[in-house]
Amino acid sequence: MNDVITKVHVFSHAIDKVWNAITKAEEISAWFIKADFKAEKGFKYTFTAEPNEKGCTVISGEVKEANPYKLAYTWVLPNTNIETLVTWQLESTKEGTKLNLEHSGISNYEGETAVAMFNNFNGGWDNCISGLTKYLKELINAG
């Protein structure tokens, strides 16, 4: 079983705009789900979905790394003690900003659950990048 989901996307936006969108609670809340989040090592965050949204209602974890343009945090679903790791790495390019997103440790789930979680997370991150792309295009370019 593959243990790591990797997503690569290039945005036509400056690196600081993308960084703010993935690290500031008010921006995360605008394109993803409501976030109590600070890009500070050791911060225990919570993402809370609206009750009518599909999927998990609460995701929690701890920020493990928050250096310029690299953010890593644990990802814990409700009613589990299973920790996976999400890492966002940004790089300036002549086109704008290259995002490398990695979600690892999925084999911490057992057996078929790991396969199901991999598939759910994989599709979820596609939706997440789509939402971030739309947010950057519509909201930041509008300003």
mmCIF file of N, CA and C in Angstrom:
data_model
loop_
_atom_site.group_PDB
_atom_site.id
_atom_site.type_symbol
_atom_site.label_atom_id
_atom_site.label_comp_id
_atom_site.label_asym_id
_atom_site.label_seq_id
_atom_site.Cartn_x
_atom_site.Cartn_y
_atom_site.Cartn_z
ATOM 1 N N MET A 1 0.846 -1.187 0.000
ATOM 2 C CA MET A 1 0.000 0.000 0.000
ATOM 3 C C MET A 1 0.878 1.232 0.000
ATOM 4 N N ASN A 2 0.484 2.197 -0.793
ATOM 5 C CA ASN A 2 1.184 3.477 -0.829
ATOM 6 C C ASN A 2 0.871 4.233 0.455
ATOM 7 N N ASP A 3 1.895 4.737 1.111
ATOM 8 C CA ASP A 3 1.750 5.405 2.407
ATOM 9 C C ASP A 3 1.751 6.921 2.290
ATOM 10 N N VAL A 4 2.077 7.454 1.121
ATOM 11 C CA VAL A 4 2.253 8.898 0.973
ATOM 12 C C VAL A 4 1.453 9.415 -0.221
ATOM 13 N N ILE A 5 0.665 10.458 0.026
ATOM 14 C CA ILE A 5 -0.027 11.169 -1.045
ATOM 15 C C ILE A 5 0.815 12.393 -1.355
ATOM 16 N N THR A 6 1.081 12.612 -2.619
ATOM 17 C CA THR A 6 1.855 13.786 -3.043
ATOM 18 C C THR A 6 1.050 14.542 -4.089
ATOM 19 N N LYS A 7 0.939 15.841 -3.882
ATOM 20 C CA LYS A 7 0.261 16.721 -4.832
ATOM 21 C C LYS A 7 1.216 17.858 -5.157
ATOM 22 N N VAL A 8 1.344 18.175 -6.431
ATOM 23 C CA VAL A 8 2.182 19.289 -6.884
ATOM 24 C C VAL A 8 1.297 20.200 -7.720
ATOM 25 N N HIS A 9 1.365 21.494 -7.419
ATOM 26 C CA HIS A 9 0.551 22.460 -8.155
ATOM 27 C C HIS A 9 1.322 23.768 -8.254
ATOM 28 N N VAL A 10 1.206 24.437 -9.388
ATOM 29 C CA VAL A 10 1.843 25.747 -9.561
ATOM 30 C C VAL A 10 0.750 26.805 -9.622
ATOM 31 N N PHE A 11 0.884 27.786 -8.741
ATOM 32 C CA PHE A 11 -0.033 28.923 -8.695
ATOM 33 C C PHE A 11 0.636 30.106 -9.383
ATOM 34 N N SER A 12 -0.150 30.971 -9.986
ATOM 35 C CA SER A 12 0.405 32.158 -10.643
ATOM 36 C C SER A 12 0.492 33.329 -9.670
ATOM 37 N N HIS A 13 0.526 33.031 -8.399
ATOM 38 C CA HIS A 13 0.542 34.047 -7.345
ATOM 39 C C HIS A 13 1.887 34.060 -6.644
ATOM 40 N N ALA A 14 2.213 35.201 -6.054
ATOM 41 C CA ALA A 14 3.460 35.343 -5.291
ATOM 42 C C ALA A 14 3.455 34.399 -4.097
ATOM 43 N N ILE A 15 4.625 33.959 -3.724
ATOM 44 C CA ILE A 15 4.771 32.974 -2.659
ATOM 45 C C ILE A 15 4.146 33.437 -1.342
ATOM 46 N N ASP A 16 4.262 34.732 -1.013
ATOM 47 C CA ASP A 16 3.695 35.212 0.245
ATOM 48 C C ASP A 16 2.172 35.146 0.260
ATOM 49 N N LYS A 17 1.533 35.342 -0.878
ATOM 50 C CA LYS A 17 0.070 35.229 -0.936
ATOM 51 C C LYS A 17 -0.364 33.784 -0.709
ATOM 52 N N VAL A 18 0.351 32.842 -1.302
ATOM 53 C CA VAL A 18 0.018 31.427 -1.103
ATOM 54 C C VAL A 18 0.316 31.032 0.344
ATOM 55 N N TRP A 19 1.457 31.482 0.868
ATOM 56 C CA TRP A 19 1.831 31.173 2.253
ATOM 57 C C TRP A 19 0.750 31.667 3.218
ATOM 58 N N ASN A 20 0.301 32.894 3.033
ATOM 59 C CA ASN A 20 -0.742 33.427 3.911
ATOM 60 C C ASN A 20 -2.026 32.609 3.811
ATOM 61 N N ALA A 21 -2.369 32.167 2.611
ATOM 62 C CA ALA A 21 -3.598 31.393 2.408
ATOM 63 C C ALA A 21 -3.564 30.055 3.134
ATOM 64 N N ILE A 22 -2.378 29.477 3.324
ATOM 65 C CA ILE A 22 -2.290 28.168 3.998
ATOM 66 C C ILE A 22 -1.899 28.277 5.466
ATOM 67 N N THR A 23 -1.572 29.487 5.951
ATOM 68 C CA THR A 23 -1.100 29.618 7.337
ATOM 69 C C THR A 23 -1.935 30.544 8.212
ATOM 70 N N LYS A 24 -2.752 31.382 7.638
ATOM 71 C CA LYS A 24 -3.548 32.322 8.428
ATOM 72 C C LYS A 24 -4.964 31.778 8.610
ATOM 73 N N ALA A 25 -5.405 31.710 9.854
ATOM 74 C CA ALA A 25 -6.696 31.102 10.185
ATOM 75 C C ALA A 25 -7.847 31.681 9.375
ATOM 76 N N GLU A 26 -7.876 33.014 9.239
ATOM 77 C CA GLU A 26 -8.999 33.623 8.520
ATOM 78 C C GLU A 26 -8.993 33.244 7.042
ATOM 79 N N GLU A 27 -7.821 33.057 6.468
ATOM 80 C CA GLU A 27 -7.766 32.663 5.059
ATOM 81 C C GLU A 27 -8.083 31.174 4.889
ATOM 82 N N ILE A 28 -7.548 30.329 5.767
ATOM 83 C CA ILE A 28 -7.878 28.894 5.718
ATOM 84 C C ILE A 28 -9.388 28.721 5.832
ATOM 85 N N SER A 29 -9.995 29.488 6.741
ATOM 86 C CA SER A 29 -11.443 29.408 6.950
ATOM 87 C C SER A 29 -12.224 29.833 5.712
ATOM 88 N N ALA A 30 -11.652 30.690 4.881
ATOM 89 C CA ALA A 30 -12.334 31.168 3.678
ATOM 90 C C ALA A 30 -12.349 30.130 2.562
ATOM 91 N N TRP A 31 -11.280 29.331 2.424
ATOM 92 C CA TRP A 31 -11.238 28.402 1.286
ATOM 93 C C TRP A 31 -11.323 26.928 1.680
ATOM 94 N N PHE A 32 -11.155 26.629 2.975
ATOM 95 C CA PHE A 32 -11.178 25.227 3.415
ATOM 96 C C PHE A 32 -12.317 25.056 4.403
ATOM 97 N N ILE A 33 -12.017 24.975 5.667
ATOM 98 C CA ILE A 33 -13.038 24.928 6.711
ATOM 99 C C ILE A 33 -12.576 25.798 7.868
ATOM 100 N N LYS A 34 -13.508 26.108 8.763
ATOM 101 C CA LYS A 34 -13.212 26.993 9.896
ATOM 102 C C LYS A 34 -11.970 26.487 10.628
ATOM 103 N N ALA A 35 -11.028 27.415 10.829
ATOM 104 C CA ALA A 35 -9.739 27.022 11.395
ATOM 105 C C ALA A 35 -9.392 27.836 12.630
ATOM 106 N N ASP A 36 -8.973 27.132 13.665
ATOM 107 C CA ASP A 36 -8.300 27.736 14.816
ATOM 108 C C ASP A 36 -6.854 27.303 14.615
ATOM 109 N N PHE A 37 -6.060 28.159 13.991
ATOM 110 C CA PHE A 37 -4.750 27.732 13.508
ATOM 111 C C PHE A 37 -3.744 28.864 13.596
ATOM 112 N N LYS A 38 -2.540 28.528 14.005
ATOM 113 C CA LYS A 38 -1.405 29.455 13.956
ATOM 114 C C LYS A 38 -0.215 28.670 13.439
ATOM 115 N N ALA A 39 0.518 29.252 12.534
ATOM 116 C CA ALA A 39 1.706 28.604 11.974
ATOM 117 C C ALA A 39 2.874 28.803 12.944
ATOM 118 N N GLU A 40 2.749 28.161 14.108
ATOM 119 C CA GLU A 40 3.774 28.225 15.147
ATOM 120 C C GLU A 40 4.026 26.816 15.654
ATOM 121 N N LYS A 41 5.281 26.418 15.689
ATOM 122 C CA LYS A 41 5.629 25.079 16.172
ATOM 123 C C LYS A 41 5.026 24.866 17.555
ATOM 124 N N GLY A 42 4.353 23.718 17.720
ATOM 125 C CA GLY A 42 3.741 23.362 18.990
ATOM 126 C C GLY A 42 2.291 23.788 19.130
ATOM 127 N N PHE A 43 1.794 24.646 18.217
ATOM 128 C CA PHE A 43 0.402 25.087 18.310
ATOM 129 C C PHE A 43 -0.524 23.911 18.029
ATOM 130 N N LYS A 44 -1.495 23.710 18.927
ATOM 131 C CA LYS A 44 -2.492 22.652 18.740
ATOM 132 C C LYS A 44 -3.707 23.278 18.056
ATOM 133 N N TYR A 45 -3.936 22.866 16.816
ATOM 134 C CA TYR A 45 -4.966 23.474 15.990
ATOM 135 C C TYR A 45 -6.225 22.609 15.926
ATOM 136 N N THR A 46 -7.300 23.229 15.440
ATOM 137 C CA THR A 46 -8.551 22.519 15.169
ATOM 138 C C THR A 46 -9.164 23.090 13.901
ATOM 139 N N PHE A 47 -9.546 22.213 12.996
ATOM 140 C CA PHE A 47 -10.347 22.574 11.828
ATOM 141 C C PHE A 47 -11.743 22.034 12.111
ATOM 142 N N THR A 48 -12.770 22.869 11.982
ATOM 143 C CA THR A 48 -14.130 22.457 12.306
ATOM 144 C C THR A 48 -15.041 22.702 11.115
ATOM 145 N N ALA A 49 -15.563 21.628 10.558
ATOM 146 C CA ALA A 49 -16.479 21.735 9.420
ATOM 147 C C ALA A 49 -17.884 22.038 9.926
ATOM 148 N N GLU A 50 -18.662 22.681 9.077
ATOM 149 C CA GLU A 50 -20.070 22.929 9.403
ATOM 150 C C GLU A 50 -20.790 21.583 9.471
ATOM 151 N N PRO A 51 -21.799 21.457 10.325
ATOM 152 C CA PRO A 51 -22.501 20.171 10.480
ATOM 153 C C PRO A 51 -23.076 19.610 9.184
ATOM 154 N N ASN A 52 -23.434 20.469 8.227
ATOM 155 C CA ASN A 52 -24.029 19.965 6.988
ATOM 156 C C ASN A 52 -22.994 19.613 5.927
ATOM 157 N N GLU A 53 -21.695 19.842 6.206
ATOM 158 C CA GLU A 53 -20.660 19.475 5.247
ATOM 159 C C GLU A 53 -20.371 17.980 5.342
ATOM 160 N N LYS A 54 -20.009 17.392 4.228
ATOM 161 C CA LYS A 54 -19.680 15.969 4.209
ATOM 162 C C LYS A 54 -18.347 15.737 4.889
ATOM 163 N N GLY A 55 -18.134 14.512 5.330
ATOM 164 C CA GLY A 55 -16.841 14.149 5.899
ATOM 165 C C GLY A 55 -16.766 14.435 7.378
ATOM 166 N N CYS A 56 -15.554 14.595 7.853
ATOM 167 C CA CYS A 56 -15.293 14.777 9.273
ATOM 168 C C CYS A 56 -15.778 16.131 9.744
ATOM 169 N N THR A 57 -16.188 16.185 10.988
ATOM 170 C CA THR A 57 -16.603 17.464 11.533
ATOM 171 C C THR A 57 -15.454 18.189 12.217
ATOM 172 N N VAL A 58 -14.504 17.452 12.785
ATOM 173 C CA VAL A 58 -13.377 18.087 13.472
ATOM 174 C C VAL A 58 -12.086 17.354 13.130
ATOM 175 N N ILE A 59 -11.090 18.123 12.724
ATOM 176 C CA ILE A 59 -9.747 17.588 12.496
ATOM 177 C C ILE A 59 -8.842 18.361 13.435
ATOM 178 N N SER A 60 -7.950 17.651 14.103
ATOM 179 C CA SER A 60 -7.062 18.330 15.043
ATOM 180 C C SER A 60 -5.639 17.838 14.842
ATOM 181 N N GLY A 61 -4.717 18.507 15.504
ATOM 182 C CA GLY A 61 -3.328 18.105 15.426
ATOM 183 C C GLY A 61 -2.430 19.172 16.011
ATOM 184 N N GLU A 62 -1.149 19.023 15.736
ATOM 185 C CA GLU A 62 -0.152 19.944 16.261
ATOM 186 C C GLU A 62 0.810 20.352 15.157
ATOM 187 N N VAL A 63 1.132 21.633 15.135
ATOM 188 C CA VAL A 63 2.099 22.139 14.167
ATOM 189 C C VAL A 63 3.484 21.641 14.571
ATOM 190 N N LYS A 64 4.145 20.958 13.665
ATOM 191 C CA LYS A 64 5.481 20.404 13.921
ATOM 192 C C LYS A 64 6.590 21.283 13.368
ATOM 193 N N GLU A 65 6.282 22.007 12.277
ATOM 194 C CA GLU A 65 7.275 22.880 11.655
ATOM 195 C C GLU A 65 6.553 24.024 10.958
ATOM 196 N N ALA A 66 7.073 25.231 11.138
ATOM 197 C CA ALA A 66 6.503 26.403 10.482
ATOM 198 C C ALA A 66 7.637 27.371 10.189
ATOM 199 N N ASN A 67 8.396 27.028 9.188
ATOM 200 C CA ASN A 67 9.501 27.868 8.741
ATOM 201 C C ASN A 67 9.051 28.590 7.489
ATOM 202 N N PRO A 68 9.778 29.611 7.099
ATOM 203 C CA PRO A 68 9.349 30.288 5.870
ATOM 204 C C PRO A 68 9.166 29.294 4.720
ATOM 205 N N TYR A 69 7.911 29.185 4.318
ATOM 206 C CA TYR A 69 7.502 28.413 3.150
ATOM 207 C C TYR A 69 7.509 26.900 3.337
ATOM 208 N N LYS A 70 7.645 26.435 4.580
ATOM 209 C CA LYS A 70 7.431 25.015 4.878
ATOM 210 C C LYS A 70 6.579 24.915 6.135
ATOM 211 N N LEU A 71 5.481 24.180 6.004
ATOM 212 C CA LEU A 71 4.542 23.998 7.099
ATOM 213 C C LEU A 71 4.245 22.512 7.222
ATOM 214 N N ALA A 72 4.381 21.980 8.436
ATOM 215 C CA ALA A 72 4.071 20.568 8.668
ATOM 216 C C ALA A 72 3.253 20.455 9.956
ATOM 217 N N TYR A 73 2.199 19.636 9.892
ATOM 218 C CA TYR A 73 1.382 19.421 11.082
ATOM 219 C C TYR A 73 0.795 18.021 11.073
ATOM 220 N N THR A 74 0.523 17.519 12.285
ATOM 221 C CA THR A 74 -0.124 16.226 12.388
ATOM 222 C C THR A 74 -1.594 16.397 12.038
ATOM 223 N N TRP A 75 -2.210 15.291 11.662
ATOM 224 C CA TRP A 75 -3.602 15.276 11.194
ATOM 225 C C TRP A 75 -4.286 14.125 11.916
ATOM 226 N N VAL A 76 -5.223 14.451 12.806
ATOM 227 C CA VAL A 76 -5.903 13.430 13.603
ATOM 228 C C VAL A 76 -7.407 13.572 13.399
ATOM 229 N N LEU A 77 -8.034 12.485 12.970
ATOM 230 C CA LEU A 77 -9.473 12.478 12.745
ATOM 231 C C LEU A 77 -10.207 12.186 14.048
ATOM 232 N N PRO A 78 -11.484 12.581 14.126
ATOM 233 C CA PRO A 78 -12.257 12.337 15.345
ATOM 234 C C PRO A 78 -12.351 10.844 15.662
ATOM 235 N N ASN A 79 -12.393 10.542 16.932
ATOM 236 C CA ASN A 79 -12.555 9.169 17.441
ATOM 237 C C ASN A 79 -11.412 8.248 17.045
ATOM 238 N N THR A 80 -10.249 8.826 16.759
ATOM 239 C CA THR A 80 -9.064 8.005 16.509
ATOM 240 C C THR A 80 -7.894 8.629 17.261
ATOM 241 N N ASN A 81 -6.887 7.836 17.495
ATOM 242 C CA ASN A 81 -5.628 8.350 18.039
ATOM 243 C C ASN A 81 -4.548 8.252 16.984
ATOM 244 N N ILE A 82 -4.965 8.067 15.731
ATOM 245 C CA ILE A 82 -4.015 7.829 14.654
ATOM 246 C C ILE A 82 -3.567 9.152 14.065
ATOM 247 N N GLU A 83 -2.253 9.317 14.056
ATOM 248 C CA GLU A 83 -1.640 10.547 13.595
ATOM 249 C C GLU A 83 -1.000 10.324 12.228
ATOM 250 N N THR A 84 -1.309 11.222 11.301
ATOM 251 C CA THR A 84 -0.605 11.267 10.031
ATOM 252 C C THR A 84 0.030 12.654 9.942
ATOM 253 N N LEU A 85 0.818 12.883 8.914
ATOM 254 C CA LEU A 85 1.544 14.144 8.806
ATOM 255 C C LEU A 85 1.266 14.810 7.464
ATOM 256 N N VAL A 86 0.899 16.091 7.527
ATOM 257 C CA VAL A 86 0.663 16.895 6.330
ATOM 258 C C VAL A 86 1.786 17.922 6.231
ATOM 259 N N THR A 87 2.434 17.988 5.061
ATOM 260 C CA THR A 87 3.532 18.936 4.848
ATOM 261 C C THR A 87 3.263 19.738 3.586
ATOM 262 N N TRP A 88 3.330 21.061 3.729
ATOM 263 C CA TRP A 88 3.198 21.991 2.620
ATOM 264 C C TRP A 88 4.568 22.625 2.417
ATOM 265 N N GLN A 89 5.098 22.563 1.211
ATOM 266 C CA GLN A 89 6.379 23.198 0.890
ATOM 267 C C GLN A 89 6.159 24.097 -0.315
ATOM 268 N N LEU A 90 6.512 25.383 -0.167
ATOM 269 C CA LEU A 90 6.344 26.341 -1.261
ATOM 270 C C LEU A 90 7.698 26.742 -1.813
ATOM 271 N N GLU A 91 7.719 26.993 -3.107
ATOM 272 C CA GLU A 91 8.954 27.397 -3.788
ATOM 273 C C GLU A 91 8.607 28.441 -4.851
ATOM 274 N N SER A 92 9.340 29.549 -4.844
ATOM 275 C CA SER A 92 9.139 30.566 -5.871
ATOM 276 C C SER A 92 9.635 30.047 -7.213
ATOM 277 N N THR A 93 8.838 30.311 -8.244
ATOM 278 C CA THR A 93 9.233 29.951 -9.606
ATOM 279 C C THR A 93 8.969 31.159 -10.496
ATOM 280 N N LYS A 94 9.441 31.110 -11.731
ATOM 281 C CA LYS A 94 9.178 32.230 -12.636
ATOM 282 C C LYS A 94 7.690 32.321 -12.961
ATOM 283 N N GLU A 95 6.958 31.211 -12.818
ATOM 284 C CA GLU A 95 5.513 31.215 -13.065
ATOM 285 C C GLU A 95 4.728 31.732 -11.872
ATOM 286 N N GLY A 96 5.321 31.692 -10.673
ATOM 287 C CA GLY A 96 4.618 32.097 -9.451
ATOM 288 C C GLY A 96 5.114 31.309 -8.256
ATOM 289 N N THR A 97 4.299 30.357 -7.807
ATOM 290 C CA THR A 97 4.642 29.555 -6.631
ATOM 291 C C THR A 97 4.320 28.092 -6.872
ATOM 292 N N LYS A 98 5.292 27.249 -6.629
ATOM 293 C CA LYS A 98 5.095 25.802 -6.739
ATOM 294 C C LYS A 98 4.789 25.252 -5.353
ATOM 295 N N LEU A 99 3.700 24.518 -5.256
ATOM 296 C CA LEU A 99 3.290 23.863 -4.021
ATOM 297 C C LEU A 99 3.596 22.379 -4.115
ATOM 298 N N ASN A 100 4.284 21.861 -3.113
ATOM 299 C CA ASN A 100 4.441 20.420 -2.932
ATOM 300 C C ASN A 100 3.711 20.078 -1.647
ATOM 301 N N LEU A 101 2.649 19.324 -1.768
ATOM 302 C CA LEU A 101 1.853 18.898 -0.620
ATOM 303 C C LEU A 101 2.063 17.409 -0.430
ATOM 304 N N GLU A 102 2.347 17.011 0.797
ATOM 305 C CA GLU A 102 2.555 15.594 1.092
ATOM 306 C C GLU A 102 1.759 15.222 2.335
ATOM 307 N N HIS A 103 1.030 14.127 2.256
ATOM 308 C CA HIS A 103 0.313 13.581 3.412
ATOM 309 C C HIS A 103 0.851 12.169 3.613
ATOM 310 N N SER A 104 1.571 11.977 4.723
ATOM 311 C CA SER A 104 2.255 10.702 4.968
ATOM 312 C C SER A 104 1.771 10.040 6.258
ATOM 313 N N GLY A 105 2.160 8.786 6.422
ATOM 314 C CA GLY A 105 1.820 8.029 7.625
ATOM 315 C C GLY A 105 0.459 7.370 7.568
ATOM 316 N N ILE A 106 -0.099 7.257 6.390
ATOM 317 C CA ILE A 106 -1.448 6.707 6.260
ATOM 318 C C ILE A 106 -1.479 5.225 6.624
ATOM 319 N N SER A 107 -0.344 4.553 6.503
ATOM 320 C CA SER A 107 -0.292 3.138 6.903
ATOM 321 C C SER A 107 -0.369 2.974 8.423
ATOM 322 N N ASN A 108 -0.421 4.084 9.172
ATOM 323 C CA ASN A 108 -0.667 3.990 10.617
ATOM 324 C C ASN A 108 -2.062 3.441 10.886
ATOM 325 N N TYR A 109 -2.972 3.596 9.906
ATOM 326 C CA TYR A 109 -4.273 2.942 9.994
ATOM 327 C C TYR A 109 -4.065 1.473 9.644
ATOM 328 N N GLU A 110 -4.925 0.604 10.149
ATOM 329 C CA GLU A 110 -4.741 -0.833 9.925
ATOM 330 C C GLU A 110 -5.492 -1.320 8.691
ATOM 331 N N GLY A 111 -4.867 -2.247 7.981
ATOM 332 C CA GLY A 111 -5.492 -3.010 6.908
ATOM 333 C C GLY A 111 -6.287 -2.208 5.906
ATOM 334 N N GLU A 112 -7.540 -2.647 5.711
ATOM 335 C CA GLU A 112 -8.411 -2.028 4.720
ATOM 336 C C GLU A 112 -8.750 -0.581 5.080
ATOM 337 N N THR A 113 -8.703 -0.270 6.361
ATOM 338 C CA THR A 113 -8.959 1.112 6.765
ATOM 339 C C THR A 113 -7.911 2.035 6.155
ATOM 340 N N ALA A 114 -6.660 1.580 6.111
ATOM 341 C CA ALA A 114 -5.587 2.390 5.524
ATOM 342 C C ALA A 114 -5.854 2.646 4.043
ATOM 343 N N VAL A 115 -6.312 1.634 3.330
ATOM 344 C CA VAL A 115 -6.616 1.796 1.906
ATOM 345 C C VAL A 115 -7.760 2.789 1.724
ATOM 346 N N ALA A 116 -8.808 2.656 2.531
ATOM 347 C CA ALA A 116 -9.950 3.568 2.444
ATOM 348 C C ALA A 116 -9.527 4.995 2.795
ATOM 349 N N MET A 117 -8.707 5.144 3.827
ATOM 350 C CA MET A 117 -8.259 6.480 4.222
ATOM 351 C C MET A 117 -7.384 7.092 3.137
ATOM 352 N N PHE A 118 -6.517 6.298 2.535
ATOM 353 C CA PHE A 118 -5.675 6.804 1.447
ATOM 354 C C PHE A 118 -6.554 7.372 0.333
ATOM 355 N N ASN A 119 -7.552 6.604 -0.063
ATOM 356 C CA ASN A 119 -8.445 7.037 -1.142
ATOM 357 C C ASN A 119 -9.222 8.293 -0.755
ATOM 358 N N ASN A 120 -9.723 8.334 0.486
ATOM 359 C CA ASN A 120 -10.466 9.512 0.953
ATOM 360 C C ASN A 120 -9.572 10.743 1.014
ATOM 361 N N PHE A 121 -8.387 10.591 1.600
ATOM 362 C CA PHE A 121 -7.458 11.720 1.710
ATOM 363 C C PHE A 121 -7.015 12.195 0.323
ATOM 364 N N ASN A 122 -6.742 11.254 -0.572
ATOM 365 C CA ASN A 122 -6.275 11.599 -1.910
ATOM 366 C C ASN A 122 -7.300 12.491 -2.625
ATOM 367 N N GLY A 123 -8.552 12.074 -2.618
ATOM 368 C CA GLY A 123 -9.603 12.884 -3.218
ATOM 369 C C GLY A 123 -9.828 14.185 -2.466
ATOM 370 N N GLY A 124 -9.715 14.124 -1.151
ATOM 371 C CA GLY A 124 -9.881 15.322 -0.330
ATOM 372 C C GLY A 124 -8.833 16.378 -0.642
ATOM 373 N N TRP A 125 -7.572 15.949 -0.848
ATOM 374 C CA TRP A 125 -6.519 16.922 -1.162
ATOM 375 C C TRP A 125 -6.697 17.505 -2.557
ATOM 376 N N ASP A 126 -7.236 16.721 -3.493
ATOM 377 C CA ASP A 126 -7.563 17.288 -4.810
ATOM 378 C C ASP A 126 -8.591 18.408 -4.650
ATOM 379 N N ASN A 127 -9.623 18.156 -3.839
ATOM 380 C CA ASN A 127 -10.648 19.167 -3.592
ATOM 381 C C ASN A 127 -10.063 20.379 -2.878
ATOM 382 N N CYS A 128 -9.157 20.122 -1.949
ATOM 383 C CA CYS A 128 -8.520 21.185 -1.184
ATOM 384 C C CYS A 128 -7.711 22.102 -2.103
ATOM 385 N N ILE A 129 -6.917 21.539 -2.977
ATOM 386 C CA ILE A 129 -6.110 22.345 -3.905
ATOM 387 C C ILE A 129 -7.017 23.099 -4.869
ATOM 388 N N SER A 130 -8.103 22.474 -5.269
ATOM 389 C CA SER A 130 -9.072 23.152 -6.130
ATOM 390 C C SER A 130 -9.672 24.363 -5.406
ATOM 391 N N GLY A 131 -10.034 24.188 -4.136
ATOM 392 C CA GLY A 131 -10.580 25.289 -3.345
ATOM 393 C C GLY A 131 -9.573 26.400 -3.137
ATOM 394 N N LEU A 132 -8.324 26.032 -2.883
ATOM 395 C CA LEU A 132 -7.262 27.023 -2.707
ATOM 396 C C LEU A 132 -7.030 27.792 -4.010
ATOM 397 N N THR A 133 -7.033 27.082 -5.129
ATOM 398 C CA THR A 133 -6.849 27.707 -6.436
ATOM 399 C C THR A 133 -7.958 28.721 -6.698
ATOM 400 N N LYS A 134 -9.190 28.315 -6.448
ATOM 401 C CA LYS A 134 -10.332 29.203 -6.655
ATOM 402 C C LYS A 134 -10.228 30.421 -5.736
ATOM 403 N N TYR A 135 -9.891 30.190 -4.478
ATOM 404 C CA TYR A 135 -9.729 31.293 -3.521
ATOM 405 C C TYR A 135 -8.673 32.296 -4.001
ATOM 406 N N LEU A 136 -7.536 31.801 -4.399
ATOM 407 C CA LEU A 136 -6.462 32.693 -4.845
ATOM 408 C C LEU A 136 -6.881 33.461 -6.095
ATOM 409 N N LYS A 137 -7.522 32.812 -7.026
ATOM 410 C CA LYS A 137 -7.923 33.475 -8.263
ATOM 411 C C LYS A 137 -9.001 34.517 -8.023
ATOM 412 N N GLU A 138 -10.041 34.141 -7.279
ATOM 413 C CA GLU A 138 -11.199 35.023 -7.120
ATOM 414 C C GLU A 138 -10.992 36.088 -6.058
ATOM 415 N N LEU A 139 -10.530 35.715 -4.903
ATOM 416 C CA LEU A 139 -10.480 36.658 -3.803
ATOM 417 C C LEU A 139 -9.237 37.536 -3.830
ATOM 418 N N ILE A 140 -8.100 36.963 -4.083
ATOM 419 C CA ILE A 140 -6.871 37.768 -4.058
ATOM 420 C C ILE A 140 -6.790 38.648 -5.304
ATOM 421 N N ASN A 141 -7.139 38.114 -6.452
ATOM 422 C CA ASN A 141 -7.072 38.934 -7.679
ATOM 423 C C ASN A 141 -8.124 40.037 -7.672
ATOM 424 N N ALA A 142 -9.193 39.852 -6.895
ATOM 425 C CA ALA A 142 -10.243 40.862 -6.840
ATOM 426 C C ALA A 142 -9.799 42.086 -6.055
ATOM 427 N N GLY A 143 -8.773 41.913 -5.210
ATOM 428 C CA GLY A 143 -8.364 43.001 -4.331
ATOM 429 C C GLY A 143 -7.436 43.998 -4.949
#
